[in-house]
């Protein structure tokens, strides 16, 4: 299955990877991100539910274990390959048609700002079928509708296998809504690393 997914990515390469997670996010991302090569040809945009009154330490945390560039997203940033952009606390994060990021203080979605649905839906709208959406461990339904929108646009959609998630509510909600590829985070990292080093 893993080899088939690598081939699928090579035949239909994404221009951006979007990832959403909540409870259990750090564990899942610690398996997914470190294997990725320093010359990964696409940017990665990540929403993790972080309390609004707490500064996110995620870029610093993952910079210690990954070859990719890590940063907190800012309004009007231009997406660059081999870079991971984390949504700042209390802001929705969107991908614009011109390849830049946008921050929004619109109402919370599923009690969350940033919202995974908001990111995923903006990626589907701006990039169409050139998106890989990944939904990981979490305790809400945020992300299920957004991942379905990526699938409907023709993009790739992966969900963490519920039995490997610290909290399986989020993966199960996505799978109840639409069929997606299910994988453990370590396998996701290996597949993306394989694709990143063997593309073309």
CSV table of C-alpha atoms in Angstrom, one decimal:
chain,number,residue,atom,x,y,z
A,1,UNK,CA,0.0,0.0,0.0
A,2,UNK,CA,2.8,2.4,0.9
A,3,UNK,CA,4.5,2.0,-2.5
A,4,UNK,CA,1.2,2.6,-4.3
A,5,UNK,CA,0.7,5.8,-2.4
A,6,UNK,CA,4.2,7.0,-3.3
A,7,UNK,CA,3.3,6.3,-6.9
A,8,UNK,CA,0.0,8.2,-6.6
A,9,UNK,CA,1.9,11.2,-5.2
A,10,UNK,CA,4.4,11.0,-8.1
A,11,UNK,CA,1.7,10.9,-10.7
A,12,UNK,CA,-0.5,13.6,-9.0
A,13,UNK,CA,1.9,15.7,-6.9
A,14,UNK,CA,0.4,18.1,-4.4
A,15,UNK,CA,1.5,21.7,-4.3
A,16,UNK,CA,0.8,22.0,-0.6
A,17,UNK,CA,0.3,19.7,2.4
A,18,UNK,CA,-2.1,20.8,5.0
A,19,UNK,CA,-2.3,19.1,8.4
A,20,UNK,CA,-4.8,19.4,11.3
A,21,UNK,CA,-4.6,18.0,14.8
A,22,UNK,CA,-5.7,18.6,18.3
A,23,UNK,CA,-5.3,16.4,21.4
A,24,UNK,CA,-2.4,14.0,20.7
A,25,UNK,CA,-0.9,16.3,18.0
A,26,UNK,CA,2.6,16.5,19.3
A,27,UNK,CA,3.0,12.7,19.4
A,28,UNK,CA,1.6,12.3,15.9
A,29,UNK,CA,3.7,15.1,14.4
A,30,UNK,CA,6.8,13.8,16.1
A,31,UNK,CA,6.4,10.6,14.0
A,32,UNK,CA,5.3,12.4,10.8
A,33,UNK,CA,7.7,15.4,10.4
A,34,UNK,CA,11.2,14.2,11.3
A,35,UNK,CA,11.6,11.7,8.4
A,36,UNK,CA,10.9,14.4,5.8
A,37,UNK,CA,13.9,15.5,3.6
A,38,UNK,CA,15.3,19.1,3.8
A,39,UNK,CA,14.5,19.6,0.1
A,40,UNK,CA,10.8,18.6,0.3
A,41,UNK,CA,9.3,20.2,-2.8
A,42,UNK,CA,6.2,21.6,-1.1
A,43,UNK,CA,5.2,23.7,1.9
A,44,UNK,CA,3.4,22.3,4.9
A,45,UNK,CA,0.7,24.3,6.7
A,46,UNK,CA,-0.4,23.1,10.1
A,47,UNK,CA,-3.3,23.9,12.4
A,48,UNK,CA,-3.0,22.6,15.9
A,49,UNK,CA,-5.6,23.6,18.5
A,50,UNK,CA,-3.6,25.7,21.0
A,51,UNK,CA,-5.2,27.8,23.8
A,52,UNK,CA,-5.7,31.4,22.8
A,53,UNK,CA,-3.9,32.7,25.9
A,54,UNK,CA,-0.8,30.6,25.5
A,55,UNK,CA,2.1,31.2,23.1
A,56,UNK,CA,2.8,28.3,20.8
A,57,UNK,CA,6.1,26.6,21.1
A,58,UNK,CA,5.5,24.2,18.3
A,59,UNK,CA,8.0,25.7,15.7
A,60,UNK,CA,10.8,25.6,18.3
A,61,UNK,CA,9.9,22.1,19.4
A,62,UNK,CA,9.9,20.6,15.9
A,63,UNK,CA,12.9,22.5,14.7
A,64,UNK,CA,14.9,20.3,17.1
A,65,UNK,CA,13.9,17.1,15.3
A,66,UNK,CA,13.3,18.1,11.7
A,67,UNK,CA,15.4,19.1,8.7
A,68,UNK,CA,12.6,21.4,7.5
A,69,UNK,CA,12.3,25.1,8.3
A,70,UNK,CA,9.8,25.7,11.0
A,71,UNK,CA,8.0,29.0,11.6
A,72,UNK,CA,4.8,30.6,13.0
A,73,UNK,CA,2.6,31.8,10.1
A,74,UNK,CA,2.2,35.5,9.6
A,75,UNK,CA,-0.3,37.4,7.4
A,76,UNK,CA,0.8,37.8,3.8
A,77,UNK,CA,3.7,35.3,4.1
A,78,UNK,CA,4.5,33.6,0.8
A,79,UNK,CA,4.5,29.8,0.9
A,80,UNK,CA,8.0,28.3,0.3
A,81,UNK,CA,8.9,24.6,-0.1
A,82,UNK,CA,10.5,22.6,2.7
A,83,UNK,CA,8.9,25.0,5.2
A,84,UNK,CA,6.3,24.2,7.9
A,85,UNK,CA,4.0,27.0,8.9
A,86,UNK,CA,2.1,26.7,12.2
A,87,UNK,CA,-1.1,28.7,12.8
A,88,UNK,CA,-0.6,31.2,15.6
A,89,UNK,CA,-3.0,30.9,18.6
A,90,UNK,CA,-6.4,32.6,18.3
A,91,UNK,CA,-6.1,33.2,14.5
A,92,UNK,CA,-7.6,31.2,11.6
A,93,UNK,CA,-5.0,30.4,9.0
A,94,UNK,CA,-6.0,30.4,5.3
A,95,UNK,CA,-4.2,29.8,2.0
A,96,UNK,CA,-4.9,32.5,-0.7
A,97,UNK,CA,-5.0,32.0,-4.4
A,98,UNK,CA,-1.8,33.9,-4.9
A,99,UNK,CA,0.2,31.5,-2.7
A,100,UNK,CA,0.3,33.6,0.4
A,101,UNK,CA,-1.1,33.0,3.9
A,102,UNK,CA,-3.8,35.0,5.5
A,103,UNK,CA,-4.8,35.3,9.2
A,104,UNK,CA,-8.4,35.9,10.3
A,105,UNK,CA,-10.1,36.7,13.6
A,106,UNK,CA,-13.5,35.5,12.3
A,107,UNK,CA,-15.7,33.5,14.7
A,108,UNK,CA,-14.4,30.2,16.1
A,109,UNK,CA,-15.4,27.0,14.3
A,110,UNK,CA,-16.2,24.0,16.4
A,111,UNK,CA,-15.1,26.2,19.4
A,112,UNK,CA,-11.7,26.5,17.8
A,113,UNK,CA,-9.6,29.4,16.4
A,114,UNK,CA,-7.5,28.4,14.6
A,115,UNK,CA,-9.9,25.9,12.9
A,116,UNK,CA,-8.8,23.0,10.8
A,117,UNK,CA,-11.9,23.2,8.6
A,118,UNK,CA,-11.1,26.8,7.8
A,119,UNK,CA,-7.5,25.9,6.6
A,120,UNK,CA,-8.6,22.8,4.7
A,121,UNK,CA,-11.5,24.6,2.9
A,122,UNK,CA,-9.2,27.5,1.9
A,123,UNK,CA,-6.7,25.0,0.5
A,124,UNK,CA,-9.4,23.2,-1.5
A,125,UNK,CA,-10.6,26.5,-2.9
A,126,UNK,CA,-7.2,27.9,-3.7
A,127,UNK,CA,-5.3,24.8,-4.9
A,128,UNK,CA,-8.1,22.5,-6.1
A,129,UNK,CA,-6.8,19.0,-6.6
A,130,UNK,CA,-3.2,19.9,-5.8
A,131,UNK,CA,-3.6,19.4,-2.1
A,132,UNK,CA,-2.7,16.7,0.4
A,133,UNK,CA,-4.9,17.0,3.5
A,134,UNK,CA,-3.9,15.1,6.6
A,135,UNK,CA,-6.1,14.8,9.7
A,136,UNK,CA,-4.5,13.5,12.9
A,137,UNK,CA,-5.5,12.8,16.5
A,138,UNK,CA,-8.0,15.1,18.2
A,139,UNK,CA,-11.0,15.4,20.4
A,140,UNK,CA,-13.5,17.3,18.2
A,141,UNK,CA,-15.1,17.1,14.7
A,142,UNK,CA,-13.0,20.0,13.4
A,143,UNK,CA,-11.4,19.0,10.1
A,144,UNK,CA,-13.9,16.4,9.0
A,145,UNK,CA,-15.8,18.8,6.6
A,146,UNK,CA,-12.7,20.4,5.4
A,147,UNK,CA,-11.0,17.1,4.6
A,148,UNK,CA,-14.2,16.1,2.7
A,149,UNK,CA,-13.9,19.4,0.7
A,150,UNK,CA,-10.3,18.5,-0.3
A,151,UNK,CA,-11.5,15.1,-1.4
A,152,UNK,CA,-14.3,16.6,-3.4
A,153,UNK,CA,-11.8,18.9,-5.1
A,154,UNK,CA,-9.8,15.9,-6.2
A,155,UNK,CA,-7.0,16.2,-3.7
A,156,UNK,CA,-5.3,13.5,-1.6
A,157,UNK,CA,-6.8,12.9,1.9
A,158,UNK,CA,-5.2,10.9,4.7
A,159,UNK,CA,-6.5,10.2,8.2
A,160,UNK,CA,-4.6,8.9,11.1
A,161,UNK,CA,-5.8,5.3,11.8
A,162,UNK,CA,-8.1,5.7,14.8
A,163,UNK,CA,-6.5,2.9,16.7
A,164,UNK,CA,-3.2,4.7,16.6
A,165,UNK,CA,-4.5,8.1,17.7
A,166,UNK,CA,-4.2,9.2,21.3
A,167,UNK,CA,-7.7,10.6,20.9
A,168,UNK,CA,-9.7,9.1,18.0
A,169,UNK,CA,-12.7,11.5,17.9
A,170,UNK,CA,-11.3,13.6,15.0
A,171,UNK,CA,-10.2,10.7,12.8
A,172,UNK,CA,-13.4,8.9,13.3
A,173,UNK,CA,-15.5,12.0,12.5
A,174,UNK,CA,-13.7,12.3,9.2
A,175,UNK,CA,-14.1,8.7,8.3
A,176,UNK,CA,-17.8,8.8,9.1
A,177,UNK,CA,-18.2,11.6,6.6
A,178,UNK,CA,-16.2,10.4,3.7
A,179,UNK,CA,-13.7,7.6,2.8
A,180,UNK,CA,-10.0,8.5,3.2
A,181,UNK,CA,-6.7,6.7,3.2
A,182,UNK,CA,-6.0,5.6,6.8
A,183,UNK,CA,-2.4,5.4,8.0
A,184,UNK,CA,-0.4,5.7,11.2
A,185,UNK,CA,1.7,8.9,11.4
A,186,UNK,CA,5.0,7.1,11.0
A,187,UNK,CA,3.9,5.6,7.8
A,188,UNK,CA,2.7,9.0,6.5
A,189,UNK,CA,6.2,10.3,7.2
A,190,UNK,CA,7.9,7.4,5.4
A,191,UNK,CA,5.7,7.8,2.4
A,192,UNK,CA,6.2,11.5,2.1
A,193,UNK,CA,10.0,11.1,2.6
A,194,UNK,CA,10.1,8.4,-0.1
A,195,UNK,CA,8.1,10.6,-2.5
A,196,UNK,CA,10.2,13.7,-1.7
A,197,UNK,CA,13.5,11.9,-2.5
A,198,UNK,CA,12.2,9.9,-5.6
A,199,UNK,CA,9.9,12.4,-7.2
A,200,UNK,CA,10.1,13.0,-11.0
